[in-house]
Each structure stands twice: as structure tokens, then as C-alpha cells.
GROMACS .gro file of C-alpha atoms in nm:
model
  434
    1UNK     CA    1   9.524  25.531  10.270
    2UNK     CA    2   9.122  25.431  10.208
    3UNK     CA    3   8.920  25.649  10.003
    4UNK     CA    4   8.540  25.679  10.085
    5UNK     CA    5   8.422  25.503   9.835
    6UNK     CA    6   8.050  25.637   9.621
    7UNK     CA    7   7.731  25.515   9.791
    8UNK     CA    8   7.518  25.284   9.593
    9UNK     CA    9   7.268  25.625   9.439
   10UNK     CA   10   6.919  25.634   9.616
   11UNK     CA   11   6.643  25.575   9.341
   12UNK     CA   12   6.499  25.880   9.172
   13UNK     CA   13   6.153  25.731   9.233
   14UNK     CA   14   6.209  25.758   9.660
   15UNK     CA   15   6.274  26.147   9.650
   16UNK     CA   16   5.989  26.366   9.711
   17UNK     CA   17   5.972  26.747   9.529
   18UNK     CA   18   6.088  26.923   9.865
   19UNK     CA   19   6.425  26.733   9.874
   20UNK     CA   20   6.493  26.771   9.495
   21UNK     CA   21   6.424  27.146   9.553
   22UNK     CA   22   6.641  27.180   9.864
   23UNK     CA   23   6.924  26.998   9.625
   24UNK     CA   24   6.894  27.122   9.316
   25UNK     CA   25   7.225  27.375   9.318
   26UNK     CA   26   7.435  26.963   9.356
   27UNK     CA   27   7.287  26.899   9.000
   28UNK     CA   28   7.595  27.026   8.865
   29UNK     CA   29   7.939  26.894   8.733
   30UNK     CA   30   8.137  27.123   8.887
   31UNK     CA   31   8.125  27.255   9.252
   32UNK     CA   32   8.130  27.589   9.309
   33UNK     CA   33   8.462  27.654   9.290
   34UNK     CA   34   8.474  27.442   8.997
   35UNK     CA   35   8.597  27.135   9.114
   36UNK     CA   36   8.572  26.810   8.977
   37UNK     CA   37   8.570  26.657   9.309
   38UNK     CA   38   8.603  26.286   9.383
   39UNK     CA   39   8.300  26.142   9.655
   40UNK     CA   40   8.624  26.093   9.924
   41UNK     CA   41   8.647  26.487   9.928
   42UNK     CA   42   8.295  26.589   9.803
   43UNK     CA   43   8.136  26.433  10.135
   44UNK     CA   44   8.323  26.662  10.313
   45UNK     CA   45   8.203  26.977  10.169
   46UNK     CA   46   7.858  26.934  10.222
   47UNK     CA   47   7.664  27.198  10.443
   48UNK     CA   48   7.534  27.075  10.759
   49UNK     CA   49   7.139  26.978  10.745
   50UNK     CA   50   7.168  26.892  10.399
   51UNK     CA   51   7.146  26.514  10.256
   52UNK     CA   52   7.490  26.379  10.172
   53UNK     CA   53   7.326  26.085   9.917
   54UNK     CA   54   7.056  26.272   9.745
   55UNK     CA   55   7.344  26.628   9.667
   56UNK     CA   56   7.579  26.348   9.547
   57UNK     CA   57   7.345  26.172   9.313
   58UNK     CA   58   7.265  26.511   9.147
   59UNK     CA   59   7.547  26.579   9.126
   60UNK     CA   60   7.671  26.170   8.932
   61UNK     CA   61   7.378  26.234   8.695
   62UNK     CA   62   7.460  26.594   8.603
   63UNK     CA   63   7.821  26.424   8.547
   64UNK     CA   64   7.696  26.115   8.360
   65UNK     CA   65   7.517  26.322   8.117
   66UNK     CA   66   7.828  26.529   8.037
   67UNK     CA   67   8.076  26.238   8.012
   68UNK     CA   68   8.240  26.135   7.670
   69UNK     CA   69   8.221  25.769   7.635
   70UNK     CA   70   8.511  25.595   7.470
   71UNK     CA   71   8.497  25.195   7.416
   72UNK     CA   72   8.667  25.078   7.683
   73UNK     CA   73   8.516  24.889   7.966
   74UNK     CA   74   8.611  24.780   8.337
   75UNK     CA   75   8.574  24.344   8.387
   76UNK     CA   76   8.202  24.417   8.530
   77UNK     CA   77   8.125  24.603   8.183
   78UNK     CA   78   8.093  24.937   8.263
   79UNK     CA   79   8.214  25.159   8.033
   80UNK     CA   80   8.447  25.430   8.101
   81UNK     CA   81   8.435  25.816   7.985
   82UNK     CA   82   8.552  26.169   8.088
   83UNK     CA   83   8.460  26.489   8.109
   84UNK     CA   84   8.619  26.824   7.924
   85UNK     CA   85   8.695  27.000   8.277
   86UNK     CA   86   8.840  27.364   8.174
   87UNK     CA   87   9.134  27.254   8.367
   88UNK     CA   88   9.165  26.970   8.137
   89UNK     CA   89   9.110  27.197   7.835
   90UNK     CA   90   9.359  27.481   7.928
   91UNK     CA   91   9.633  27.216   7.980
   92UNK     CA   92   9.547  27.090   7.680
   93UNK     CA   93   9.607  27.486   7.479
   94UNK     CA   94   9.913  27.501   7.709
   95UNK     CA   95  10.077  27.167   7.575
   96UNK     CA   96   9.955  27.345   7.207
   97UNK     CA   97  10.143  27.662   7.237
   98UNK     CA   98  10.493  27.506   7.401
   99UNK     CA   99  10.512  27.147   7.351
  100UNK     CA  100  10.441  27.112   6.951
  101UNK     CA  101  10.762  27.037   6.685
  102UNK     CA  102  10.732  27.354   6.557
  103UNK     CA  103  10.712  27.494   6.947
  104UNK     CA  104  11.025  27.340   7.014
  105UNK     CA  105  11.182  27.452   6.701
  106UNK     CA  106  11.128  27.793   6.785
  107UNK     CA  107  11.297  27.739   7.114
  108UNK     CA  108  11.576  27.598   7.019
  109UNK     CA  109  11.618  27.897   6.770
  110UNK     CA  110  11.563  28.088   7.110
  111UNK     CA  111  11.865  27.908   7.280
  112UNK     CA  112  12.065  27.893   6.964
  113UNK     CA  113  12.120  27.508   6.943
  114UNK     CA  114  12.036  27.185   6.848
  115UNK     CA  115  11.854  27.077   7.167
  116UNK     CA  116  12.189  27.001   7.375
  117UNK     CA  117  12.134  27.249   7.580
  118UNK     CA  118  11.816  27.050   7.683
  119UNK     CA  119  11.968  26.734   7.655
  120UNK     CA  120  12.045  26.671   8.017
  121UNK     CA  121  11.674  26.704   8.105
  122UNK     CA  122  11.603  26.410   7.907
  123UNK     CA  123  11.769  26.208   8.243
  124UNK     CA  124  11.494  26.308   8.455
  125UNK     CA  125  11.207  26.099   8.359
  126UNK     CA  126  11.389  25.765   8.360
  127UNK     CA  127  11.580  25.838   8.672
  128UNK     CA  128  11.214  25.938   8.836
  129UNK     CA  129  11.006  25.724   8.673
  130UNK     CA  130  11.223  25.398   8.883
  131UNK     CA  131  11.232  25.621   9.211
  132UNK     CA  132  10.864  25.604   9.206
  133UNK     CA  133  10.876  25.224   9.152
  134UNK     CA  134  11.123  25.218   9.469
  135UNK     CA  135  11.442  25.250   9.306
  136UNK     CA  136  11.664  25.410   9.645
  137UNK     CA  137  11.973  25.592   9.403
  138UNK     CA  138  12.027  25.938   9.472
  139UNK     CA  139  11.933  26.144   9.177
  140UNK     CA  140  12.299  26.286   9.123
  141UNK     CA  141  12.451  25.939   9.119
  142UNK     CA  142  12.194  25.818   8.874
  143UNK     CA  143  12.239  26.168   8.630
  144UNK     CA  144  12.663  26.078   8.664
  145UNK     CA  145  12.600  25.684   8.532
  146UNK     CA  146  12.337  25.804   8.299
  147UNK     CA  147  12.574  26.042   8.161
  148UNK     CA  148  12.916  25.864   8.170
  149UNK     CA  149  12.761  25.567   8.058
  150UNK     CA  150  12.895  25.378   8.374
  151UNK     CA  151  12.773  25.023   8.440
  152UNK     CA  152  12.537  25.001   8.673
  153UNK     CA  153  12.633  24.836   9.016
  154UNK     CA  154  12.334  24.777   9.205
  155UNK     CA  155  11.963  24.653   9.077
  156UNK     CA  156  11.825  25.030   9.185
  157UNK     CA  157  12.093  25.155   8.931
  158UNK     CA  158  11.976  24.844   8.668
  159UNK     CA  159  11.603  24.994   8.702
  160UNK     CA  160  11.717  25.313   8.608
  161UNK     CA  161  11.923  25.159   8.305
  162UNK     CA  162  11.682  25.016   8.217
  163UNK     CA  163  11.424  25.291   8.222
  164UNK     CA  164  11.672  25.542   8.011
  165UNK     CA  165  11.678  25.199   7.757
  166UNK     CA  166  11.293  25.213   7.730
  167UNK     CA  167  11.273  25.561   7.687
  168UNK     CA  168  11.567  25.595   7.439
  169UNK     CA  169  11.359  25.287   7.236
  170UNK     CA  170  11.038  25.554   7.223
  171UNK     CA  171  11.200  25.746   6.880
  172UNK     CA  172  11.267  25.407   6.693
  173UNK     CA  173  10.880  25.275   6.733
  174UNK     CA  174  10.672  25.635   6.693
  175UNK     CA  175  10.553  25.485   6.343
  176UNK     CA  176  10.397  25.169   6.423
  177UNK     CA  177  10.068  25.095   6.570
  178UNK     CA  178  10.019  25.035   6.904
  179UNK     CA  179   9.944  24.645   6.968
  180UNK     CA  180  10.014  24.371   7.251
  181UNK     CA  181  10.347  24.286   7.074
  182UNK     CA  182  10.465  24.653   7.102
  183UNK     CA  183  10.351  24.669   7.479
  184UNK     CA  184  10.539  24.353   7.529
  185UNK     CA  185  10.869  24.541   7.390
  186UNK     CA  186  10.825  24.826   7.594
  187UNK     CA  187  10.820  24.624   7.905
  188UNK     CA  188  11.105  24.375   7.780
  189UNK     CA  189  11.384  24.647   7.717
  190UNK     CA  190  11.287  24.838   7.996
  191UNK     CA  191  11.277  24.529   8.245
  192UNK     CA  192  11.569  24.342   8.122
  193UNK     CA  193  11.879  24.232   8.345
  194UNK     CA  194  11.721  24.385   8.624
  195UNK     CA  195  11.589  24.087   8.814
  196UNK     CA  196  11.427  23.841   8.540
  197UNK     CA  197  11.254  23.627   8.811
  198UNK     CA  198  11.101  23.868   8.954
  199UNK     CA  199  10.980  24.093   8.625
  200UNK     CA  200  10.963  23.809   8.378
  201UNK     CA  201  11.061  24.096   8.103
  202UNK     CA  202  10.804  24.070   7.807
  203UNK     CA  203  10.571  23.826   7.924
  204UNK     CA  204  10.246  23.902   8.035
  205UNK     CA  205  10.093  23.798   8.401
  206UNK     CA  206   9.903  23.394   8.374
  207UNK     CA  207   9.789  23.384   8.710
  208UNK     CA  208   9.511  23.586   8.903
  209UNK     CA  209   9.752  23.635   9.250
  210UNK     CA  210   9.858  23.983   9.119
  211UNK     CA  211   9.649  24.299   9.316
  212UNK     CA  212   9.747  24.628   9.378
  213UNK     CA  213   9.728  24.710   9.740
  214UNK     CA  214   9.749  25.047   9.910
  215UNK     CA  215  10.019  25.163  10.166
  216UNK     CA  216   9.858  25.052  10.423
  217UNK     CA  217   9.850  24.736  10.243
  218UNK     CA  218   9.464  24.725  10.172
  219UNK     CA  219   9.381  24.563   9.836
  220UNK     CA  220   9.262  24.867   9.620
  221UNK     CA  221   9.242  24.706   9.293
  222UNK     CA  222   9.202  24.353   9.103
  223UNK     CA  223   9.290  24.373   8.774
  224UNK     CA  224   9.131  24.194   8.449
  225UNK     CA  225   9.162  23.833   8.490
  226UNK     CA  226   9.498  23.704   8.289
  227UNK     CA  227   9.272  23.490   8.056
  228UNK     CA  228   9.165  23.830   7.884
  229UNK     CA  229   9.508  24.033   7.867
  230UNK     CA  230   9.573  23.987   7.502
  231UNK     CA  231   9.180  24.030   7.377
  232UNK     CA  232   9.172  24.342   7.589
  233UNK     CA  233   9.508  24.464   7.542
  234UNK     CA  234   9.385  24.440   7.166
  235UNK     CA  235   9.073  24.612   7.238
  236UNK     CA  236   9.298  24.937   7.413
  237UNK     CA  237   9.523  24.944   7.113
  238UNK     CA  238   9.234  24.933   6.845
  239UNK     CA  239   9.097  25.285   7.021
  240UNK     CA  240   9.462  25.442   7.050
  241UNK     CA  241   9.499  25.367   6.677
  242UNK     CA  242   9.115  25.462   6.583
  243UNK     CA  243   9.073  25.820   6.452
  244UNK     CA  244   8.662  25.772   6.477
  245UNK     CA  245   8.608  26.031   6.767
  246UNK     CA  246   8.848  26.312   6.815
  247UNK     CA  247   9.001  26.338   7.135
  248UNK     CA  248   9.317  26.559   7.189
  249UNK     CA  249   9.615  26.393   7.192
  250UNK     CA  250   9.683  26.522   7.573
  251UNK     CA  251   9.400  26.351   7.692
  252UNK     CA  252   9.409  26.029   7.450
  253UNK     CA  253   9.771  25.945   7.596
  254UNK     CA  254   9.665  26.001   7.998
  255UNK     CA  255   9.410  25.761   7.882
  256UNK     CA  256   9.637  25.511   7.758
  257UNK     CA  257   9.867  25.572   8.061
  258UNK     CA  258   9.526  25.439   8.323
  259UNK     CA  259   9.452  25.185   8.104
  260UNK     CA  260   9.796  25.062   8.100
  261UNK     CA  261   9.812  25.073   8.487
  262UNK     CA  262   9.425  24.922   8.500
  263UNK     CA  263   9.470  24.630   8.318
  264UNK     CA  264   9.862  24.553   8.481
  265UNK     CA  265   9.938  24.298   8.189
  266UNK     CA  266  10.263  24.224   8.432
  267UNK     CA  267  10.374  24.080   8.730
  268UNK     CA  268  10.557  24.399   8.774
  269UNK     CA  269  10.690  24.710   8.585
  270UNK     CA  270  10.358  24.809   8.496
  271UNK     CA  271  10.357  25.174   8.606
  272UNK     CA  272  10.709  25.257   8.401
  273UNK     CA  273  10.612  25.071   8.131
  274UNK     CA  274  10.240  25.272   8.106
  275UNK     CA  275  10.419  25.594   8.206
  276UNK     CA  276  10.660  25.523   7.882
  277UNK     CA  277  10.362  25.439   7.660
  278UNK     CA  278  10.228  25.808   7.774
  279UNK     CA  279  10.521  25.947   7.586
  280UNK     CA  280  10.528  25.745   7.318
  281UNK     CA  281  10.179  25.860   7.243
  282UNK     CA  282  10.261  26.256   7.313
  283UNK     CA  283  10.593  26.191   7.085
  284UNK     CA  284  10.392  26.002   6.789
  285UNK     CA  285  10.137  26.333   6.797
  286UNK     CA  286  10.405  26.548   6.726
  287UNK     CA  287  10.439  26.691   7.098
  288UNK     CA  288  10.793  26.684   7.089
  289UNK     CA  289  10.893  26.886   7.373
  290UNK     CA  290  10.747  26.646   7.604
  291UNK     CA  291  11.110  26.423   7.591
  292UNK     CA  292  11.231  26.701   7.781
  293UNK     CA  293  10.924  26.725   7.993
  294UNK     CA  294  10.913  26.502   8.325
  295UNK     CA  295  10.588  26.399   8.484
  296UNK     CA  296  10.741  26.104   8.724
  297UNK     CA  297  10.926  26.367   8.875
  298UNK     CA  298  10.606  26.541   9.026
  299UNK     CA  299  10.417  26.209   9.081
  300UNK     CA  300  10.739  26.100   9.255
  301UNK     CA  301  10.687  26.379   9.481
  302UNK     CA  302  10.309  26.327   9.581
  303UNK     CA  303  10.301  25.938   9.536
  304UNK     CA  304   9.972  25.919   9.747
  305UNK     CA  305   9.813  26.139   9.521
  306UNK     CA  306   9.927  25.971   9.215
  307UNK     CA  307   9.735  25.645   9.377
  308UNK     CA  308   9.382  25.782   9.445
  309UNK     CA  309   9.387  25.949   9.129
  310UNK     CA  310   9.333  25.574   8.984
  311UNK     CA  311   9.106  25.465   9.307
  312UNK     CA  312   8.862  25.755   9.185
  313UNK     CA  313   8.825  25.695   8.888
  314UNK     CA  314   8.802  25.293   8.965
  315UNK     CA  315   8.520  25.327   9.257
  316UNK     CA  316   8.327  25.604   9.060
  317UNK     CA  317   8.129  25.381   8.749
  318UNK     CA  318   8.500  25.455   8.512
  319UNK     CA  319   8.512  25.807   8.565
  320UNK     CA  320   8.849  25.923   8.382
  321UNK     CA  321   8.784  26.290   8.451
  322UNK     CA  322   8.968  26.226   8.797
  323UNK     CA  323   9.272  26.035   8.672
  324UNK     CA  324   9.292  26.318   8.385
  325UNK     CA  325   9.271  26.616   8.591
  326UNK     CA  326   9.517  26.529   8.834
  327UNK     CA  327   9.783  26.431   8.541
  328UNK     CA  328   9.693  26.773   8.395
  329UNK     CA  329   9.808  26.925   8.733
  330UNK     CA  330  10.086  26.737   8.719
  331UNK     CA  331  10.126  26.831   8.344
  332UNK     CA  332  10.068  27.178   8.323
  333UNK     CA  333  10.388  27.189   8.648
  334UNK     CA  334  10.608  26.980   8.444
  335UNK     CA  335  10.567  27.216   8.145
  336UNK     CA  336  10.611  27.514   8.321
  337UNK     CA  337  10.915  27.385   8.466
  338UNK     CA  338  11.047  27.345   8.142
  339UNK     CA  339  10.928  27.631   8.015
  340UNK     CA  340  11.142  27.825   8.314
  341UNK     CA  341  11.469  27.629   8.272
  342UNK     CA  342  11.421  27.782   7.932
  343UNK     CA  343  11.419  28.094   7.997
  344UNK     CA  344  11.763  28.078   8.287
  345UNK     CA  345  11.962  27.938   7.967
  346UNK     CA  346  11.841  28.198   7.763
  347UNK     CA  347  11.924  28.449   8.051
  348UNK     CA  348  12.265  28.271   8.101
  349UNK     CA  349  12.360  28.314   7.742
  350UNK     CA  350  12.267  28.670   7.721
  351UNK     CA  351  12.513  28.734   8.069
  352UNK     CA  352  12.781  28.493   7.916
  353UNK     CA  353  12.749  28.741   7.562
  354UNK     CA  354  12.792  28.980   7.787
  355UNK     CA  355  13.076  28.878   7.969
  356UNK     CA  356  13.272  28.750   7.649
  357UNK     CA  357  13.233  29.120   7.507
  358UNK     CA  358  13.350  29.278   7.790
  359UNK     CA  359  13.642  28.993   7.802
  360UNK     CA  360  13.706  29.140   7.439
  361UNK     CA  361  13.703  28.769   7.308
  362UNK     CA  362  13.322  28.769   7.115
  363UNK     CA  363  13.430  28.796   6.785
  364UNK     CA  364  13.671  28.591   6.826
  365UNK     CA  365  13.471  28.286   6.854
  366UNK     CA  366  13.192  28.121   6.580
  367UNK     CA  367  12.823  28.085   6.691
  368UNK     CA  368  12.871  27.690   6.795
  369UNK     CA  369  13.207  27.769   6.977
  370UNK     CA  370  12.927  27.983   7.166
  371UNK     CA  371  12.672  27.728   7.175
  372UNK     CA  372  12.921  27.491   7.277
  373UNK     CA  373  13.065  27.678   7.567
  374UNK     CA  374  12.608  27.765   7.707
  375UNK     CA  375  12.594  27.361   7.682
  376UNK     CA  376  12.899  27.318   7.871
  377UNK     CA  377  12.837  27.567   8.122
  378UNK     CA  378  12.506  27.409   8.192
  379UNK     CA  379  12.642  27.138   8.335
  380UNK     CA  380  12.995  27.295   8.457
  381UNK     CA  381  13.130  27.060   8.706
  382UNK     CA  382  13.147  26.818   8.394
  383UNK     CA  383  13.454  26.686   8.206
  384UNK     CA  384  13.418  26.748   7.870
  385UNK     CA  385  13.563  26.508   7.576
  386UNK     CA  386  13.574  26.567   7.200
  387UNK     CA  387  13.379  26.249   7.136
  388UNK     CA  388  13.145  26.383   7.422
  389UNK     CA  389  13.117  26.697   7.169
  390UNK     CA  390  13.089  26.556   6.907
  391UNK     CA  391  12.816  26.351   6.928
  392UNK     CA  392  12.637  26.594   7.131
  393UNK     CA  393  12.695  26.864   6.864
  394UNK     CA  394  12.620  26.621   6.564
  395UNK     CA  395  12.969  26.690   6.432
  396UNK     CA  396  13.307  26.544   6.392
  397UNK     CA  397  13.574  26.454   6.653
  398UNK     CA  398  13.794  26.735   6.510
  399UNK     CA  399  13.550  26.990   6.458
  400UNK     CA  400  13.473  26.913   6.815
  401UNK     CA  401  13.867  26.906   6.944
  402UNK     CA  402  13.918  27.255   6.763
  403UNK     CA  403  13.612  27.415   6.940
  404UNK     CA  404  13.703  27.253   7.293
  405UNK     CA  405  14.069  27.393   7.206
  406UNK     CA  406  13.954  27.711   7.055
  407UNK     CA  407  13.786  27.776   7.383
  408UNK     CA  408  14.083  27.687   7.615
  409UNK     CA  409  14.284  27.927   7.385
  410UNK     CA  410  14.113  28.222   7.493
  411UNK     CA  411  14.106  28.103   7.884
  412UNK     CA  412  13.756  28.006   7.886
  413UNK     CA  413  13.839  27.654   7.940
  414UNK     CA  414  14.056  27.442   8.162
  415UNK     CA  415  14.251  27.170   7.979
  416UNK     CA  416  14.309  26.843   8.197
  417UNK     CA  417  14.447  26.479   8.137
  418UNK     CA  418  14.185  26.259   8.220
  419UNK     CA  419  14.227  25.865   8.433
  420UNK     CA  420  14.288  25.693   8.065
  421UNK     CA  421  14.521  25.973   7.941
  422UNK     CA  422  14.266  26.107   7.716
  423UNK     CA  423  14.256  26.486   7.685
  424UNK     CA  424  13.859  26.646   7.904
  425UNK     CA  425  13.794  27.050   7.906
  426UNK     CA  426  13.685  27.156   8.239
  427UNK     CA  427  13.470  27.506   8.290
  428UNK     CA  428  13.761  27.786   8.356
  429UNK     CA  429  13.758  27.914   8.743
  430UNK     CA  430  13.775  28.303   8.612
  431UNK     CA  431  13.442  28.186   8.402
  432UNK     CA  432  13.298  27.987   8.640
  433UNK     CA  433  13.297  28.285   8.914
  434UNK     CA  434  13.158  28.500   8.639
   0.00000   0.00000   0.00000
């Protein structure tokens, strides 16, 4: 869909003192509901009688003079900033209080684990992430071959794979620098054996016949001209790595995410790839909740959204503040929905205490035989292994094996032979009712 793009601004020097006057309440940054609102939406809004090009270029300059420059510029050289919205700034104390190492620390401590328990929420960002790109997998069948480790069949599955490759690679690279070469890997483990022809996996774009069109299939954007990639892909990573002007972390990695997406360095891929870089940023800060924490998810859901967040900001002379708010949004959801899922396990261990005293069979079991059997019952229509356990417990296949059996003892567990012969633990019917 077209936005209504910002009118060239009427010069200051054509507007007599009776029109200023009638204005002057659009000199503002926010609207009066305080809204950073895009020209498509702010056109809309304006009262009848009043002049639509003289409120809205009171209300650009009030913005200009508030925006934060940062050194990064569009092909035509204008450079691009953002403004501190309080939406943008309470998203930013939200991701503070929950988000942080020692945050999650204290929630684990909370759930009484080692972060299996959250573990399965780590699927949600890869499997998302490709259904935006047009992956058409169902998001069970992709959680089952995520989880079993199954081959994938089909090149909707391979995006996925891929995806869960790229973000897995996010924890090995959080100590270097960020730099062409490093974009290049992102984009080559998360594009590879998918369809090389068509993603060319680590190389970036040579020709100018790359545009990103709308879905009505009008051209929306042109990015940089290939020539410049690698100088300006240089120039992006020399202000993620700069610690000249303090910007919080939040806002310096939805920055990197547009920029990403803005320049498209290749033929395709690009929006995983930036989305992956986003996390990479937020994990290298020390937010490290946020691999539990899935934004595709909610941009998956409101895809037209997700689009006109970057036309805004593209039409409007770099304005970030657009493409930042609307990720907060997104943000601030995503966290919350972590936040809740927190606090059903936590609810679901205290009823599963509950039922395990009343079952007369609590202190019969050690604290990880407890943990063990809140991870399992998370996920309870799961087969459960003892190599399974083991590595998701960070202990060894017969610590694991005595646990599963430890649990089956008391009836808590079902014990069943598996295709290959090998012994899986299944969730107990009596406990499954519970």
C-alpha cells in the first residue's frame, strides 16, 4: 500500500504573522495525544479550515530541532537522526528491568533452572523470522524439526534451518567487532543450502536491478548503489563499534536493524539477516533475555506495518524516530509476552509442588528431578531421551537416565520403547490430567 509521502515545506519567508499565529499549537513534536505521527496519518488529523502544509512544516522544524544526529547518511546525503519519544524511552527502562544478565538470572532463580524451561522459546524467532520472508511451514511442524533435529524436506523448512543456524552462530561472534566480513557470515550460514542461485550466500549484491517494491508491487525503495556496499557497510559498522555518543543499546541495535534493511547488501535474505544482527547487538550489550524474546513473531503478524515503518522514515529527510517507535511497540509486546510465559511456569510449578505433596511423593525427589519433570511438562506431548536430558540439563547421560527413571518410579512418567529401540519418558496420563 502507498504512503502519502511529505510535501516539499513551503518557505518560512511566504508565511505572513496571521497564519503562523493560527498554527502555532503544530510547532510541536508530538501531537496532542503524543504521537509521533508519520505525514501519511498526520494529514488526516488536521481540523477542517486549517492549512495542511504550513501545521506540517511546524510541526518538521519543531522535530528537526529535537532530532539526535548520528553519522549515517541516505545516497542523496542527508543525514539521519531520531528523536527520544517517551515511548521510546519507557521501552527502553522496560528492556532495563527484565531483559539484563542479571534480570534473567534472577528469573531463572524464579523458575528454579538453568534456562530449559525457556529453552523452547528460543524456536520462535527463527521459525518467524523465515515466515515473514515467505517461508509457508506451519509453526508446529517447524518447532517438531527444530527440536528433533529432523532434516529438513522442503526449501520453506531449509529457510527455517537455516535461520535457527544463524541465530545459534549469534553466542560464538558477541566479542568481535561488527565489520562487512562479519555481515557477510551472518548472511552465509543463515542462507546456505537453501537455494544458492537464488541467495548467493555471503556475497554481496554487484548490480543496481535489486528494489524493494510494495504489495501492490510499487517500487518503495532503491537502495545504495552496489559500488558503495563495502565503504558504507564500513561506515555503519564504525558507528555500531564507536562509543563517542551514548545511545542506549535498545535504540543503537533498531538502528542497526534499518540500516541493515536500507542499504540491502544482498540479492536476498536481507531482512533475516538485519533482524539477526538486531540480536546480536542486544546479546553483545548484555540484554540476555532477548534470545528468548521474539520480535518476528509480532512483525509476522502486522507485515504491512512492519513495511511503512521503513517508508516513513525513508520519505521523511531520515527520520528514525518512526522505524524506532514502531519496533518499540513491537518490543515492549514481545517482552511482555515473555515476561507472562514466565509467570504460567512459575504458576505451573507451584500447582505441580502442590500436587506432588498431596501425591505424598515431594520428598522423595531432588530439586532437578523437580526441575526436570516443570521442563518436561512444558512441552508434555514430547518424548523424552536421556541424551535429550542431558544436554538440556548440562549433565551426564546417567545422571539424566536415573532422573527420567526416578520419575517413572514414582508414576509420574510413562516409560516407552521408542522407533530405534531406544528407551523415551512420556508425561504420565494421571499427571497430565492433573
Amino acid at each position: 500500500m502507498a504512503i502519502k509521502k511529505p510535501p516539499t515545506h513551503v518557505p518560512f519567508s511566504q508565511l505572513t504573522g496571521l497564519s503562523l499565529d493560527t498554527h502555532l499549537k503544530y510547532n510541536r513534536v508530538l501531537d496532542s495525544k503524543g504521537r509521533y505521527l508519520p505525514y501519511d496519518e498526520f494529514c488526516r488529523r488536521i481540523a477542517k479550515g486549517e492549512n495542511l502544509a504550513i501545521a506540517w512544516l511546524l510541526t518538521r522544524h519543531a522535530r528537526d530541532a529535537s532530532l539526535q544526529r548520528i553519522e549515517y547518511y541516505n545516497e542523496a546525503g542527508i543525514q539521519a537522526g531520531f528523536t527520544l519519544t517517551p515511548t521510546i524511552s519507557a521501552v527502553c527502562e522496560l528492556a532495563d528491568k527484565h531483559t539484563t544478565r542479571l534480570a534473567l538470572k534472577e528469573t531463572l532463580t524464579r523458575l528454579r533452572g538453568a534456562g530449559a524451561e525457556l529453552s523452547p522459546l528460543q524456536f520462535e524467532e527463527p521459525i518467524t523470522s523465515s515466515q515473514l520472508e515467505g517461508a509457508n511451514t506451519t509453526t508446529l511442524v517447524a518447532r517438531s524439526m527444530l527440536a528433533s533435529g529432523r532434516v529438513p524436506r522442503t526449501e520453506d523448512e531449509q529457510m527455517i534451518a537455516g535461520n535457527a543456524r544463524l541465530m545459534a552462530e549469534i553466542s560464538t561472534t558477541l566479542r568481535e567487532p561488527l565489520s562487512p566480513s562479519l555481515i557477510r557470515k551472518f548472511h552465509a550460514t543463515g542462507m546456505a543450502d537453501i537455494n544458492d542461485e537464488k541467495y548467493r550466500p555471503g556475497e554481496f549484491r554487484t548490480t543496481g536491478d535489486v528494489v524493494i517494491a510494495d504489495y501492490d508491487g510499487n517500487v518503495v525503495h532503491q537502495p545504495p548503489a552496489s559500488a558503495s556496499l563495502e565503504t558504507r557497510l564500513q561506515k555503519v559498522s564504525d558507528w555500531i563499534n564507536g562509543q563517542d555518543d551514548y545511545i542506549h543499546p535498545l535504540v543503537k541495535a533498531c538502528i542497526l536493524h534499518f540500516m541493515i534493511a536500507h542499504e540491502h547488501p544482498f540479492r536476498d535474505g536481507n531482512g533475516r539477516t538485519s533482524r539477526a544482527l538486531f540480536y546480536w547487538y542486544m546479546l553483545k550489550s548484555g540484554y540476555d533475555a532477548f534470545q528468548y524474546v521474539s520480535i518476528s513473531q509480532l512483525l509476522h503478524a502486522a507485515p504491512v506495518q512492519y513495511a511503512k515503518s521503513y517508508q516513513y522514515t525513508e520519505t521523511d529527510a531520515m527520520d528514525l524516530t518512526y522505524f524506532i517507535e514502531y519496533q518499540m511497540s513491537v518490543i515492549r509486546r514481545a517482552i511482555q509476552r515473555l515476561l507472562s510465559h514466565v509467570d504460567a511456569m512459575a504458576s505451573r510449578a507451584a500447582r505441580i509442588d502442590h500436587f506432588l505433596f498431596e501425591k505424598g511423593v515431594l520428598a522423595k525427589l531432588t530439586s532437578r528431578q523437580i526441575m526436570l519433570l516443570n521442563i518436561i511438562l512444558a512441552a508434555p506431548a514430547n518424548d523424552y531421551s536421556a541424551a535429550g536430558v542431558a544436554q538440556a540439563l548440562g549433565v551426564s547421560d546417567n545422571t539424566a537416565r536415573n532422573d527420567l527413571r526416578a520419575l517413572a518410579r514414582e508414576n509420574l512418567l510413562e516409560k516407552h520403547a521408542a522407533n530405534d529401540q531406544k528407551t523415551v519418558y512420556r508425561v504420565a496420563r494421571e499427571l497430565r490430567n492433573a
